[in-house]
Coordinates of C-alpha atoms in Angstrom, one line a residue:
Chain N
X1 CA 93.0 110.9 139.3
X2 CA 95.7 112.1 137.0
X3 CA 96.3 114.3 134.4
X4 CA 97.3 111.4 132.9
X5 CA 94.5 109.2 132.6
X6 CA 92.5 112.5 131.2
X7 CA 95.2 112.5 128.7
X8 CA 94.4 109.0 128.0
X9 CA 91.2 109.2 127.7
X10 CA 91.4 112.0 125.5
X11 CA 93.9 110.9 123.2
X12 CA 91.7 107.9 122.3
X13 CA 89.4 109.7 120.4
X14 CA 91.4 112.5 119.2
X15 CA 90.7 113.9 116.3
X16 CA 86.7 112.7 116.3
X17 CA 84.7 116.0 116.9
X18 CA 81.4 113.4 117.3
X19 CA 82.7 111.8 120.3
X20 CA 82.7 115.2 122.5
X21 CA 80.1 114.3 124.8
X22 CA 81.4 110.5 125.3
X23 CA 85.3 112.2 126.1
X24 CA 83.2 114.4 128.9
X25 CA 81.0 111.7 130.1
X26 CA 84.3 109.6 130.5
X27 CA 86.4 112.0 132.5
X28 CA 83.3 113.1 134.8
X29 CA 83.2 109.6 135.5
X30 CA 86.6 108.6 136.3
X31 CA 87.4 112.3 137.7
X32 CA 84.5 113.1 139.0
X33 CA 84.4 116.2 137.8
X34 CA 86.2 118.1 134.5
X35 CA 88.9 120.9 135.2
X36 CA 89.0 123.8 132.8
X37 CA 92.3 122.8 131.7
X38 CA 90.5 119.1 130.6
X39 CA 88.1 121.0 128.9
X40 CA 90.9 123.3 126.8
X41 CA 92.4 120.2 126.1
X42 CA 89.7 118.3 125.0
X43 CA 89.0 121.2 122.3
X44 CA 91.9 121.1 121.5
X45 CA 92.5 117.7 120.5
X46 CA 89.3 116.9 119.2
X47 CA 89.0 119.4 117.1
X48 CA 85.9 121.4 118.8
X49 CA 86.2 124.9 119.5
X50 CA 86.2 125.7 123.2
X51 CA 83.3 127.7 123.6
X52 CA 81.5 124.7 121.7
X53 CA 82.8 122.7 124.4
X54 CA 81.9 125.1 126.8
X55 CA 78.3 125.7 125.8
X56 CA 78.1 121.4 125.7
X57 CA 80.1 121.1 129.1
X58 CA 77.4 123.7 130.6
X59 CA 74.4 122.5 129.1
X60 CA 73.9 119.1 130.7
X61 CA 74.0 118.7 134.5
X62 CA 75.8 115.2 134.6
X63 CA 79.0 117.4 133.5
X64 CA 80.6 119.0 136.9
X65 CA 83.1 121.9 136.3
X66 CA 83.7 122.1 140.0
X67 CA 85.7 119.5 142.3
X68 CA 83.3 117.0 143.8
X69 CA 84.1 114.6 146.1
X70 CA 85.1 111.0 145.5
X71 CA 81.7 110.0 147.1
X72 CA 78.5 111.0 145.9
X73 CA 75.7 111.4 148.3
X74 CA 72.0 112.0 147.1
X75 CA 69.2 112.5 149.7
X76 CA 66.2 112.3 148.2
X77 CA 63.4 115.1 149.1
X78 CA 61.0 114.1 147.2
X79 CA 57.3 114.2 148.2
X80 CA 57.5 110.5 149.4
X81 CA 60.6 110.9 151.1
X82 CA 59.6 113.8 152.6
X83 CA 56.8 112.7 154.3
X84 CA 58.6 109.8 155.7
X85 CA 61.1 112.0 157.2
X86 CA 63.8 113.1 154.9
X87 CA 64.3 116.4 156.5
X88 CA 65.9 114.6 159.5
X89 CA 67.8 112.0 157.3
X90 CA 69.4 115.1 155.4
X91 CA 70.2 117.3 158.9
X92 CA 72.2 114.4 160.1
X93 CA 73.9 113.5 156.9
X94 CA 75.0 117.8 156.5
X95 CA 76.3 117.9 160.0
X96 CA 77.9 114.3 159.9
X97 CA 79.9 116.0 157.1
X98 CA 79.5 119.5 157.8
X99 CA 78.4 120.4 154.2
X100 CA 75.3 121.5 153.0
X101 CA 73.4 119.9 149.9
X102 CA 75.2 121.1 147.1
X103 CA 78.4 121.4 148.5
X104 CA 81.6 119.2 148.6
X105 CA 84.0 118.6 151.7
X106 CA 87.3 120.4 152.4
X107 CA 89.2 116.9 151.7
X108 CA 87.1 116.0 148.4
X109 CA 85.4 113.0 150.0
X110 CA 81.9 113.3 150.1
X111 CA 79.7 115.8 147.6
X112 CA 76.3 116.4 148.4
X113 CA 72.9 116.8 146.9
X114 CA 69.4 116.6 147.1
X115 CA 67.4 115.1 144.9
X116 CA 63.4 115.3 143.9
X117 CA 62.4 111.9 143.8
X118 CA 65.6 109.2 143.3
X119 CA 63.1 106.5 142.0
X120 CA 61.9 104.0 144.8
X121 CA 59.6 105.5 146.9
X122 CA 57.8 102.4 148.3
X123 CA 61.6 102.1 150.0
X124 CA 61.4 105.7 151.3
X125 CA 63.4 107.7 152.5
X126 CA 66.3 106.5 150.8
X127 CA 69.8 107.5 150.0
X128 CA 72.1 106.9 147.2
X129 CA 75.9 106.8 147.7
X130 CA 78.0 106.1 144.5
X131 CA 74.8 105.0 142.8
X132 CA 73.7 102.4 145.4
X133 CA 70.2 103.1 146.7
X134 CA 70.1 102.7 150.8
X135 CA 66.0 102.3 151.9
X136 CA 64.4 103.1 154.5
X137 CA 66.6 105.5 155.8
X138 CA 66.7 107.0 159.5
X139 CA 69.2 109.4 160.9
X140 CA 70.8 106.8 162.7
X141 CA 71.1 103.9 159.7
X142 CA 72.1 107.0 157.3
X143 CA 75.2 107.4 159.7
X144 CA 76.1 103.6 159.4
X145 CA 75.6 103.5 155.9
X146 CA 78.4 106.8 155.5
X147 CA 81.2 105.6 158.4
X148 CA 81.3 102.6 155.6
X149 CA 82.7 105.3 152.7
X150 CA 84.9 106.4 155.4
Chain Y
X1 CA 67.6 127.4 88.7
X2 CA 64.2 126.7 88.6
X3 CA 61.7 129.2 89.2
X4 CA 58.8 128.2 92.1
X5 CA 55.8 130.7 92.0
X6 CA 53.9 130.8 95.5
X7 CA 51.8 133.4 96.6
X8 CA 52.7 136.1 99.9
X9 CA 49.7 137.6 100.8
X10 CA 47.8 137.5 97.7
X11 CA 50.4 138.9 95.4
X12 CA 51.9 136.4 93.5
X13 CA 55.9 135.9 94.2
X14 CA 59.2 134.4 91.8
X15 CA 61.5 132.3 94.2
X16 CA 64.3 130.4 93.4
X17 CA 64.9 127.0 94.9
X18 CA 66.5 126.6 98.1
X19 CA 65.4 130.3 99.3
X20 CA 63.2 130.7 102.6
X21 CA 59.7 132.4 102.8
X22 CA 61.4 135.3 104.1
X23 CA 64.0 135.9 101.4
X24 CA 61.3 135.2 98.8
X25 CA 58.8 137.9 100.8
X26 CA 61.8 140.6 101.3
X27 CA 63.0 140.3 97.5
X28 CA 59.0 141.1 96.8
X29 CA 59.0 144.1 99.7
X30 CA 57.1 142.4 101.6
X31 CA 58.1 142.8 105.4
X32 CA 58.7 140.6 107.7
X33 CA 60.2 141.4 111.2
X34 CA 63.1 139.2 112.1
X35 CA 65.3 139.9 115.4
X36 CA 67.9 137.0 115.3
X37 CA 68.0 137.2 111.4
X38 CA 71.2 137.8 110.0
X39 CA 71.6 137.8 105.7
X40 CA 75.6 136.6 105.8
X41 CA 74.3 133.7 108.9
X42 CA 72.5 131.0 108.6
X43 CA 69.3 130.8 109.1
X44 CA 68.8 130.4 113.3
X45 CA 65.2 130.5 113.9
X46 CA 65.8 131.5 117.3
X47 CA 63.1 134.4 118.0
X48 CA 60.4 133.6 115.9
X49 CA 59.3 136.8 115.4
X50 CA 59.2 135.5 111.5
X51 CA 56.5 133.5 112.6
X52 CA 54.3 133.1 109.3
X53 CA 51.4 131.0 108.4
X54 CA 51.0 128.7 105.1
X55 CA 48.8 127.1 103.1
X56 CA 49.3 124.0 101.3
X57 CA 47.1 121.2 100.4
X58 CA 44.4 123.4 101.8
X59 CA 45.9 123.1 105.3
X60 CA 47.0 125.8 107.5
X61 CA 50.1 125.7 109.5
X62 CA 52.7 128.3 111.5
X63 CA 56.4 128.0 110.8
X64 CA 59.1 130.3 111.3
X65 CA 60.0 132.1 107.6
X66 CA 63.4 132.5 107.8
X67 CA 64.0 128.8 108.0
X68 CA 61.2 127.3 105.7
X69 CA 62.1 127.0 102.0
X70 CA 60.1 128.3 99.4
X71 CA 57.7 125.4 97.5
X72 CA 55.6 125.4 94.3
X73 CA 51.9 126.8 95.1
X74 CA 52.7 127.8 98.7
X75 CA 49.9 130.6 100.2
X76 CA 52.2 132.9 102.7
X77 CA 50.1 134.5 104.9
X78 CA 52.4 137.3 106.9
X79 CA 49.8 139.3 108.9
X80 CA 47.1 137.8 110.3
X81 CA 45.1 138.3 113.2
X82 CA 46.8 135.1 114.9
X83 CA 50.2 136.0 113.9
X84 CA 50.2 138.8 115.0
X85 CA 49.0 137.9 118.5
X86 CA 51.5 135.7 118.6
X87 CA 54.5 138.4 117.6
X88 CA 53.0 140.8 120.1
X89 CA 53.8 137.9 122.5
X90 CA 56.8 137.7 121.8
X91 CA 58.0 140.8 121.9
X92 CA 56.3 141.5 125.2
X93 CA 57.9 138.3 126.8
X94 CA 61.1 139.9 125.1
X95 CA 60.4 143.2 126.1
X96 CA 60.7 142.0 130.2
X97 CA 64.1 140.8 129.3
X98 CA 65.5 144.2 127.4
X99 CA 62.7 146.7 127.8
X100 CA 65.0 149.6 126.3
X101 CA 66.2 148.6 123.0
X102 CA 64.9 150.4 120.5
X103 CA 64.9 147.5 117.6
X104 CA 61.9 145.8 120.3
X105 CA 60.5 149.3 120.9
X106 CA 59.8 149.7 117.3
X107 CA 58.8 146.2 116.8
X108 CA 56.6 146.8 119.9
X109 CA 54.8 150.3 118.5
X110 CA 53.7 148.2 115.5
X111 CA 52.4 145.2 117.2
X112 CA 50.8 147.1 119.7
X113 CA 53.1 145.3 122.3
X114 CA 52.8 146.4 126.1
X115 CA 56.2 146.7 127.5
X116 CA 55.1 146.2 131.0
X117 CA 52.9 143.3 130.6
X118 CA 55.6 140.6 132.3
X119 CA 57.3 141.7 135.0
X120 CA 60.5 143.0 134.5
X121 CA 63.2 140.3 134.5
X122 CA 66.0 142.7 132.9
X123 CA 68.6 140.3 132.1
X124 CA 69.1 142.4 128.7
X125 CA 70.1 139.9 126.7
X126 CA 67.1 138.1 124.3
X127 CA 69.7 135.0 123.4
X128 CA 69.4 135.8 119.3
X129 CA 73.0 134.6 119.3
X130 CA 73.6 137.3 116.6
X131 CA 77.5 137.9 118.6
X132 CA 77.9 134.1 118.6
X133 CA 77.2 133.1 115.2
X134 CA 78.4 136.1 113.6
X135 CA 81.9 134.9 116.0
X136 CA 82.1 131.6 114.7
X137 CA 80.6 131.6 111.2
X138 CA 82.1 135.3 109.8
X139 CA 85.3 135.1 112.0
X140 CA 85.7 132.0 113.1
X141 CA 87.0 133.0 116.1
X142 CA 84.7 131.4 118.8
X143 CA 85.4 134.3 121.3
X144 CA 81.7 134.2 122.9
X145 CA 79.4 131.5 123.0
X146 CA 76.4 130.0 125.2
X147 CA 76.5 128.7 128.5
X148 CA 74.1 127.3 130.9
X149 CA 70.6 125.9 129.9
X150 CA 67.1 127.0 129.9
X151 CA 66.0 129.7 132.2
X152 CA 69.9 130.4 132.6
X153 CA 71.4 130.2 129.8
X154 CA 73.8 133.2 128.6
X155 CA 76.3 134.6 126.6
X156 CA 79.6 134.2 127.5
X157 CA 83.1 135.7 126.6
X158 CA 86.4 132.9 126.6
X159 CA 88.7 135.2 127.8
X160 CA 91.9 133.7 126.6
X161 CA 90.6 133.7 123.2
X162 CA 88.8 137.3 124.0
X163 CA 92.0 139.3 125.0
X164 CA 93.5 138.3 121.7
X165 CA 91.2 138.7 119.2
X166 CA 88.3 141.2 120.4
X167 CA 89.9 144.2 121.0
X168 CA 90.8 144.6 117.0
X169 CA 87.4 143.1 115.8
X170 CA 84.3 144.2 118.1
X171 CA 82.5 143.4 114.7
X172 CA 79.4 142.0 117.1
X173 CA 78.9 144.6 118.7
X174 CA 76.4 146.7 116.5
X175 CA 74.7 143.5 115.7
X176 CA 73.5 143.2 119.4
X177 CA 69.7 144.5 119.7
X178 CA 70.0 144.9 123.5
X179 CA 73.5 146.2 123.6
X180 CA 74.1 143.6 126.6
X181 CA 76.8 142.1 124.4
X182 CA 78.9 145.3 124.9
X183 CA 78.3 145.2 128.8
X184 CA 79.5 141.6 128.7
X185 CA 82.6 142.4 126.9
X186 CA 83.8 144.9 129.3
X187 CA 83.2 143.1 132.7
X188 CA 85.1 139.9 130.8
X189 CA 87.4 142.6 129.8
X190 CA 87.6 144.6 133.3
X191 CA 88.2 140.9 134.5
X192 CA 90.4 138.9 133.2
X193 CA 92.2 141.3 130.7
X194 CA 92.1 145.1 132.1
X195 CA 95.7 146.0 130.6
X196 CA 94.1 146.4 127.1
X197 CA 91.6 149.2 127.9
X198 CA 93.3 151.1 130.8
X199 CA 96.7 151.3 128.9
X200 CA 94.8 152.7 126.1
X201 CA 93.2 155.5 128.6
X202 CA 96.3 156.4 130.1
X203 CA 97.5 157.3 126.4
X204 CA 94.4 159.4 125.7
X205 CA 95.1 160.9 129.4
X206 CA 98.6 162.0 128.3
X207 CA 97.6 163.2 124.7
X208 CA 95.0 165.2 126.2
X209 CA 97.0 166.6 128.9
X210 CA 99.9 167.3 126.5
X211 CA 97.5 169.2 124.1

């Protein structure tokens, strides 16, 4: 990702205060994440003043203003999941990549996170890598699943 | 203009269209506390401390005064038994974030509020926003502004736009009921734009050691 394709995306709506959240949903998506200098610009352009854009950027959780990784990995830890052995699921995923849930790695590959409940917990515990769901997840199957994002 | 008659706590009131229950009840001295309220700002409805309840159609309903407008044959009732339960609530849940500022403490003595009811959670700031609308809407400078959401949300200084614009202005600052806004200011200032402030002690250092 390059400045660029934020440039791009931003000058597509320029001018078009209303379409604020779609410009930060866009570059989150395609960047991962949205660096200050995005945000300044997308103030800028659109027409929004930056601690508008700040307060909006802040608000939701979807919007990262740190790097993440180009792989996103949720664990879930919800109750299901939990019973079914999570815990061991998300110790071997964290020392696999050495980060801990909420963190990212050194060369922006993989980000981390745990999540309450991802949504399928007849298929527990499961995983979610880029928005795929992996079920029935052990320590060992988790690793197989992550040397394929390698 | 038309004229809408309603009644504030049994004394007949003259409004004009488009004014709130508040402004109708202050322009008959009637008071109402307000913490977030601000005459030159919009209406914000952020504390609720305004909290009164009216009558219409023989049905009784709470709604924040500074935000409802005035109808024909509205009852205003501004001190009940229930609204003022529901202030002294308020303010105590307020008074955990800034127990020392003296605009709750007075609120408090009147509603009979108990400072230490919640435990202390002093994060000084009660989020009225007074700093951040009075920024964008009187200024229109957009120096401070929100951040965050729920439990911790918080006002926040944009320091590019801060170094330029604040140090002349500081308009906000006896608007804040807490005084947190101040505190905020200087550690954004300390921060990211320290030359400001210490050049301007180093003069007063040399003027007073000259003198």
């Amino acid at each position: 990702m390059d400045n660029d394709t934020i440039d791009q995306i931003i000058d597509r709506h320029e001018g078009r205060a209303g379409s604020l959240i779609h410009v930060l949903m866009e570059i989150q998506s395609k960047n991962h994440w949205i660096p200050r200098e995005a945000l300044a610009k997308v103030s800028q352009k659109l027409g929004v003043p930056f601690t508008r854009v700040m307060q909006i950027a802040t608000f939701y959780k979807t919007f990262s203003l740190t790097p993440q990784g180009h792989h996103e990995v949720h664990v879930c830890t919800g109750t299901s999941c939990h019973i079914r052995g999570s815990q061991r699921v998300l110790d071997k995923i964290q020392s696999l990549l050495g980060i801990r849930a909420g963190e990212t790695d050194s060369n922006s590959k993989f980000s981390l996170a745990k999540g309450n409940c991802l949504g399928c917990c007849t298929l527990g515990p499961e995983i979610v890598v880029d928005g795929r769901h992996y079920a029935r997840m052990t320590p060992e199957k988790a690793e197989e699943v992550l040397k394929k994002y390698n | 203009m038309s004229e809408i008659l309603l009644q504030i706590d049994g004394k007949a009131v003259k409004a004009k269209q488009g004014m709130t229950v508040l402004d109708a009840a202050r322009s008959a001295d009637i008071a109402i506390p307000t913490l977030c309220h601000h005459e030159q700002l919009e209406p914000y409805g952020g504390c609720r401390l305004c909290t009164v309840e009216i009558e219409t159609r023989g049905r009784k309903r709470l709604v924040a005064g500074c935000l409802y407008p005035v109808e024909p044959d509205l009852i205003v009732r501004t001190r009940t038994e229930k609204i003022d339960s529901i202030r002294k609530m308020i303010l105590e849940l307020l008074l955990a974030h800034a127990p020392d500022s003296p605009q709750l403490q007075d609120l408090a003595r009147e509603y009979r509020a108990d400072r230490d009811r919640f435990e202390k959670e002093a994060s000084f700031c009660v989020l009225c926003g007074l700093c951040i609308r009075y920024c964008a809407e009187i200024k229109k400078k957009y120096a401070v502004g929100f951040i965050n959401n729920g439990a911790r949300r918080e006002i926040n200084f944009i320091p590019e736009i801060a170094a330029g614009e604040c140090w002349n202005c500081k308009e906000c600052f006896p608007l804040c009921p807490t005084s947190y806004l101040q505190a905020a200011y200087h550690l954004t200032e300390a921060l990211a734009f320290p030359s400001l402030s210490s050049r301007s002690a180093s003069k007063r250092l040399v003027t007073t050691t000259t003198l």
